[in-house]
Every structure is written in structure tokens, then in C-alpha cells.
PDB file of C-alpha atoms in Angstrom:
ATOM      1  CA  UNK A 145      85.091  79.895  72.965  1.00 59.00           C
ATOM      2  CA  UNK A 146      87.591  81.820  71.290  1.00 70.00           C
ATOM      3  CA  UNK A 147      87.851  81.230  67.157  1.00 70.00           C
ATOM      4  CA  UNK A 148      90.411  78.005  67.782  1.00 70.00           C
ATOM      5  CA  UNK A 149      87.829  76.096  69.483  1.00 76.00           C
ATOM      6  CA  UNK A 150      85.243  76.692  67.697  1.00 80.00           C
ATOM      7  CA  UNK A 151      86.852  76.041  64.246  1.00 79.00           C
ATOM      8  CA  UNK A 152      87.807  72.574  64.124  1.00 78.00           C
ATOM      9  CA  UNK A 153      83.598  71.883  65.058  1.00 82.00           C
ATOM     10  CA  UNK A 154      83.076  74.256  61.648  1.00 82.00           C
ATOM     11  CA  UNK A 155      85.302  71.905  59.496  1.00 80.00           C
ATOM     12  CA  UNK A 156      83.893  68.858  61.213  1.00 84.00           C
ATOM     13  CA  UNK A 157      80.696  69.779  60.421  1.00 85.00           C
ATOM     14  CA  UNK A 158      81.501  70.737  57.099  1.00 82.00           C
ATOM     15  CA  UNK A 159      80.953  74.589  57.587  1.00 82.00           C
ATOM     16  CA  UNK A 160      84.012  75.448  55.900  1.00 82.00           C
ATOM     17  CA  UNK A 161      86.891  73.546  53.823  1.00 83.00           C
ATOM     18  CA  UNK A 162      89.944  74.752  55.885  1.00 79.00           C
ATOM     19  CA  UNK A 163      90.355  76.217  59.424  1.00 75.00           C
ATOM     20  CA  UNK A 164      91.939  79.970  58.699  1.00 76.00           C
ATOM     21  CA  UNK A 165      94.107  78.770  61.398  1.00 72.00           C
ATOM     22  CA  UNK A 166      95.648  76.178  60.481  1.00 75.00           C
ATOM     23  CA  UNK A 167      99.109  77.342  59.622  1.00 80.00           C
ATOM     24  CA  UNK A 168      99.233  79.673  62.517  1.00 80.00           C
ATOM     25  CA  UNK A 169     101.465  79.416  65.530  1.00 83.00           C
ATOM     26  CA  UNK A 170     100.265  80.827  68.918  1.00 80.00           C
ATOM     27  CA  UNK A 171     102.333  84.284  69.622  1.00 82.00           C
ATOM     28  CA  UNK A 172     105.589  83.479  71.608  1.00 86.00           C
ATOM     29  CA  UNK A 173     105.241  85.508  74.955  1.00 85.00           C
ATOM     30  CA  UNK A 174     108.391  86.839  77.365  1.00 86.00           C
ATOM     31  CA  UNK A 175     107.967  85.491  80.767  1.00 87.00           C
ATOM     32  CA  UNK A 176     108.151  87.835  82.823  1.00 85.00           C
ATOM     33  CA  UNK A 177     109.944  87.211  86.721  1.00 85.00           C
ATOM     34  CA  UNK A 178     107.288  87.487  89.332  1.00 79.00           C
ATOM     35  CA  UNK A 179     109.600  89.169  92.183  1.00 82.00           C
ATOM     36  CA  UNK A 180     108.992  87.011  95.518  1.00 83.00           C
ATOM     37  CA  UNK A 181     109.016  88.177  98.852  1.00 85.00           C
ATOM     38  CA  UNK A 182     112.221  86.902 101.036  1.00 90.00           C
ATOM     39  CA  UNK A 183     111.646  85.401 104.347  1.00 91.00           C
ATOM     40  CA  UNK A 184     113.216  88.153 106.019  1.00 95.00           C
ATOM     41  CA  UNK A 185     111.276  90.780 104.064  1.00 93.00           C
ATOM     42  CA  UNK A 186     108.264  88.251 105.317  1.00 92.00           C
ATOM     43  CA  UNK A 187     109.490  88.338 108.856  1.00 93.00           C
ATOM     44  CA  UNK A 188     109.703  92.217 109.017  1.00 95.00           C
ATOM     45  CA  UNK A 189     106.582  92.808 107.816  1.00 91.00           C
ATOM     46  CA  UNK A 190     104.708  89.940 110.537  1.00 94.00           C
ATOM     47  CA  UNK A 191     106.867  92.375 113.354  1.00 95.00           C
ATOM     48  CA  UNK A 192     105.065  95.500 111.879  1.00 93.00           C
ATOM     49  CA  UNK A 193     102.099  93.372 112.717  1.00 92.00           C
ATOM     50  CA  UNK A 194     102.514  92.490 116.057  1.00 94.00           C
ATOM     51  CA  UNK A 195      99.845  93.043 118.630  1.00 94.00           C
ATOM     52  CA  UNK A 196      96.534  91.617 119.901  1.00 93.00           C
ATOM     53  CA  UNK A 197      94.393  94.181 118.088  1.00 94.00           C
ATOM     54  CA  UNK A 198      91.608  94.288 115.216  1.00 94.00           C
ATOM     55  CA  UNK A 199      94.043  95.348 112.469  1.00 93.00           C
ATOM     56  CA  UNK A 200      97.134  93.293 113.556  1.00 95.00           C
ATOM     57  CA  UNK A 201      95.199  90.622 113.506  1.00 96.00           C
ATOM     58  CA  UNK A 202      93.657  91.131 110.072  1.00 94.00           C
ATOM     59  CA  UNK A 203      96.892  92.007 108.517  1.00 94.00           C
ATOM     60  CA  UNK A 204      99.196  89.050 110.000  1.00 96.00           C
ATOM     61  CA  UNK A 205      96.018  87.158 108.416  1.00 94.00           C
ATOM     62  CA  UNK A 206      95.819  88.599 105.121  1.00 93.00           C
ATOM     63  CA  UNK A 207      99.629  88.273 104.976  1.00 93.00           C
ATOM     64  CA  UNK A 208     100.239  84.701 106.262  1.00 93.00           C
ATOM     65  CA  UNK A 209      96.715  83.566 103.846  1.00 91.00           C
ATOM     66  CA  UNK A 210      98.769  85.464 100.497  1.00 90.00           C
ATOM     67  CA  UNK A 211     102.308  84.076 101.758  1.00 89.00           C
ATOM     68  CA  UNK A 212     101.269  80.537 102.757  1.00 88.00           C
ATOM     69  CA  UNK A 213      98.634  79.694  99.747  1.00 86.00           C
ATOM     70  CA  UNK A 214     100.451  81.996  96.564  1.00 83.00           C
ATOM     71  CA  UNK A 215      96.995  83.012  96.518  1.00 84.00           C
ATOM     72  CA  UNK A 216      96.231  86.123  93.705  1.00 83.00           C
ATOM     73  CA  UNK A 217      95.243  89.404  95.436  1.00 84.00           C
ATOM     74  CA  UNK A 218      91.648  89.393  94.105  1.00 82.00           C
ATOM     75  CA  UNK A 219      91.381  86.461  95.294  1.00 84.00           C
ATOM     76  CA  UNK A 220      92.039  86.709  98.676  1.00 87.00           C
ATOM     77  CA  UNK A 221      90.485  90.317  98.366  1.00 86.00           C
ATOM     78  CA  UNK A 222      87.573  89.145  97.233  1.00 85.00           C
ATOM     79  CA  UNK A 223      86.762  86.303 100.235  1.00 88.00           C
ATOM     80  CA  UNK A 224      84.059  86.309 102.301  1.00 90.00           C
ATOM     81  CA  UNK A 225      82.647  84.774 105.395  1.00 90.00           C
ATOM     82  CA  UNK A 226      81.028  81.858 103.587  1.00 88.00           C
ATOM     83  CA  UNK A 227      84.474  80.706 101.803  1.00 86.00           C
ATOM     84  CA  UNK A 228      86.172  79.908 105.097  1.00 86.00           C
ATOM     85  CA  UNK A 229      85.373  76.288 106.241  1.00 79.00           C
ATOM     86  CA  UNK A 230      84.280  77.800 109.895  1.00 62.00           C
ATOM     87  CA  UNK A 231      84.080  74.383 111.596  1.00 69.00           C
ATOM     88  CA  UNK A 232      88.107  73.322 110.998  1.00 66.00           C
ATOM     89  CA  UNK A 233      89.229  76.549 109.135  1.00 64.00           C
ATOM     90  CA  UNK A 234      91.470  74.720 106.973  1.00 69.00           C
ATOM     91  CA  UNK A 235      90.497  76.165 104.000  1.00 73.00           C
ATOM     92  CA  UNK A 236      89.171  79.052 101.454  1.00 72.00           C
ATOM     93  CA  UNK A 237      87.571  78.764  98.720  1.00 79.00           C
ATOM     94  CA  UNK A 238      88.133  81.016  96.161  1.00 75.00           C
ATOM     95  CA  UNK A 239      87.009  81.755  92.981  1.00 73.00           C
ATOM     96  CA  UNK A 240      90.092  82.472  90.820  1.00 68.00           C
ATOM     97  CA  UNK A 241      90.892  83.057  86.948  1.00 71.00           C
ATOM     98  CA  UNK A 242      87.902  82.572  84.662  1.00 73.00           C
ATOM     99  CA  UNK A 243      86.091  82.037  87.858  1.00 73.00           C
ATOM    100  CA  UNK A 244      87.121  78.420  88.750  1.00 76.00           C
ATOM    101  CA  UNK A 245      86.425  77.711  92.417  1.00 79.00           C
ATOM    102  CA  UNK A 246      90.072  76.164  94.192  1.00 81.00           C
ATOM    103  CA  UNK A 247      90.630  75.227  97.660  1.00 82.00           C
ATOM    104  CA  UNK A 248      93.243  77.262  99.170  1.00 82.00           C
ATOM    105  CA  UNK A 249      94.931  74.466 102.198  1.00 82.00           C
ATOM    106  CA  UNK A 250      96.303  76.671 104.924  1.00 85.00           C
ATOM    107  CA  UNK A 251      99.221  75.546 107.366  1.00 87.00           C
ATOM    108  CA  UNK A 252      99.370  75.582 111.131  1.00 89.00           C
ATOM    109  CA  UNK A 253     100.106  79.343 111.182  1.00 92.00           C
ATOM    110  CA  UNK A 254      97.968  80.736 109.062  1.00 91.00           C
ATOM    111  CA  UNK A 255      95.261  79.062 110.709  1.00 89.00           C
ATOM    112  CA  UNK A 256      96.408  79.865 114.158  1.00 91.00           C
ATOM    113  CA  UNK A 257      96.292  83.666 112.782  1.00 94.00           C
ATOM    114  CA  UNK A 258      92.849  83.074 110.532  1.00 92.00           C
ATOM    115  CA  UNK A 259      91.524  81.846 114.030  1.00 91.00           C
ATOM    116  CA  UNK A 260      93.171  85.140 116.002  1.00 94.00           C
ATOM    117  CA  UNK A 261      91.206  87.237 113.271  1.00 95.00           C
ATOM    118  CA  UNK A 262      88.356  85.850 113.583  1.00 94.00           C
ATOM    119  CA  UNK A 263      87.431  86.028 116.919  1.00 95.00           C
ATOM    120  CA  UNK A 264      87.896  89.633 116.623  1.00 95.00           C
ATOM    121  CA  UNK A 265      86.304  90.053 113.531  1.00 95.00           C
ATOM    122  CA  UNK A 266      83.166  88.940 115.807  1.00 95.00           C
ATOM    123  CA  UNK A 267      83.173  91.632 118.154  1.00 94.00           C
ATOM    124  CA  UNK A 268      83.442  93.853 115.141  1.00 93.00           C
ATOM    125  CA  UNK A 269      81.019  96.885 114.395  1.00 92.00           C
ATOM    126  CA  UNK A 270      80.558  95.105 110.973  1.00 92.00           C
ATOM    127  CA  UNK A 271      80.666  91.779 111.976  1.00 93.00           C
ATOM    128  CA  UNK A 272      78.081  90.382 110.362  1.00 93.00           C
ATOM    129  CA  UNK A 273      79.035  92.204 106.711  1.00 92.00           C
ATOM    130  CA  UNK A 274      79.740  89.240 103.995  1.00 93.00           C
ATOM    131  CA  UNK A 275      83.140  90.140 103.165  1.00 92.00           C
ATOM    132  CA  UNK A 276      85.659  88.392 105.070  1.00 92.00           C
ATOM    133  CA  UNK A 277      88.273  91.461 105.490  1.00 92.00           C
ATOM    134  CA  UNK A 278      87.057  94.237 107.531  1.00 93.00           C
ATOM    135  CA  UNK A 279      88.264  97.645 107.331  1.00 84.00           C
ATOM    136  CA  UNK A 280      87.998 100.718 109.786  1.00 64.00           C
ATOM    137  CA  UNK A 281      85.346 102.796 108.402  1.00 53.00           C
ATOM    138  CA  UNK A 282      85.170 100.762 105.393  1.00 52.00           C
ATOM    139  CA  UNK A 283      82.714  97.489 105.104  1.00 52.00           C
ATOM    140  CA  UNK A 284      85.415  95.521 102.978  1.00 55.00           C
ATOM    141  CA  UNK A 285      89.227  96.096 102.249  1.00 62.00           C
ATOM    142  CA  UNK A 286      89.531  97.398  98.700  1.00 54.00           C
ATOM    143  CA  UNK A 287      92.272  95.656  96.212  1.00 50.00           C
ATOM    144  CA  UNK A 288      94.172  98.767  96.503  1.00 52.00           C
ATOM    145  CA  UNK A 289      94.679  98.770 100.353  1.00 55.00           C
ATOM    146  CA  UNK A 290      95.911  95.191 100.028  1.00 57.00           C
ATOM    147  CA  UNK A 291      98.373  96.116  97.346  1.00 48.00           C
ATOM    148  CA  UNK A 292      99.976  98.443  99.765  1.00 43.00           C
TER     149      UNK A 292
END
């Protein structure tokens, strides 16, 4: 907890007379415009991933999950197999900012892509890894790779 949360308690308990932050206002932050991938660019990305191989299935599932859910890079890159609802593949459970848990629902096309990836993943040499996204030589995909 920061000072803004602690100081009112200290004042109520009469540890301090007045909060030193009482006359302060929060800083004004400039809104940063986030670039959004256009549908045309998404189609191009998915076209590059067409195929039935392990990497194509993985990349298609990864792109669809990120686009469908709006999840942050760290949330998706850090997923483990146990974070999926393996009975239905309906939801991925992620740890977001501040370690908060939230569920990412998946649409039908993402579900189909995840199912195709999980079938290929089961035959992968590192299938026993807890990490959801398996790489070629590495056990999991690093955030830097996912960012590319």
C-alpha cells in the first residue's frame, strides 16, 4: 500500500494531525494511444501461419488468443498448460498486473486454433513442459520471441 492509503488510517488513529498529501492532486498523465492491428493486417498474419505443422498451429493459436482476448503480452507468454480449461478450452486463466487473476474467454475460431495447437503440442518432444507455448530448441517461448 502506498502513502495515500496509509495516511488516512494514521490520521484516524491520531498518529498525525493532518495528512501531508491532503492538498495534493494526482499527476496528470498524457494518454498514450495504443496502436491497434487492423483486420487486414491480422488476416496477413494468419495467412503467414497457414499450415498443419507444429509452429503454424502454435503461432495461429497465439495470434488468435491475443487478438480475441486483448490480453497483455506477458499474460499470454506466461501461460502454462494448467491455466487452460482443458475440458472445454473455453477459458485461459492469466495472472495480470499486480498478480491479479482473470479469465480470458475464447471465441470459436480461437478455440479451434487452441485445440489444433494442443493436439500438435501433445506429440512435441517437450510436451511434459508446464509452459503452454513450446518453442523449437527452447522449452518455452520468451516474451521477446512473442513480441517479434
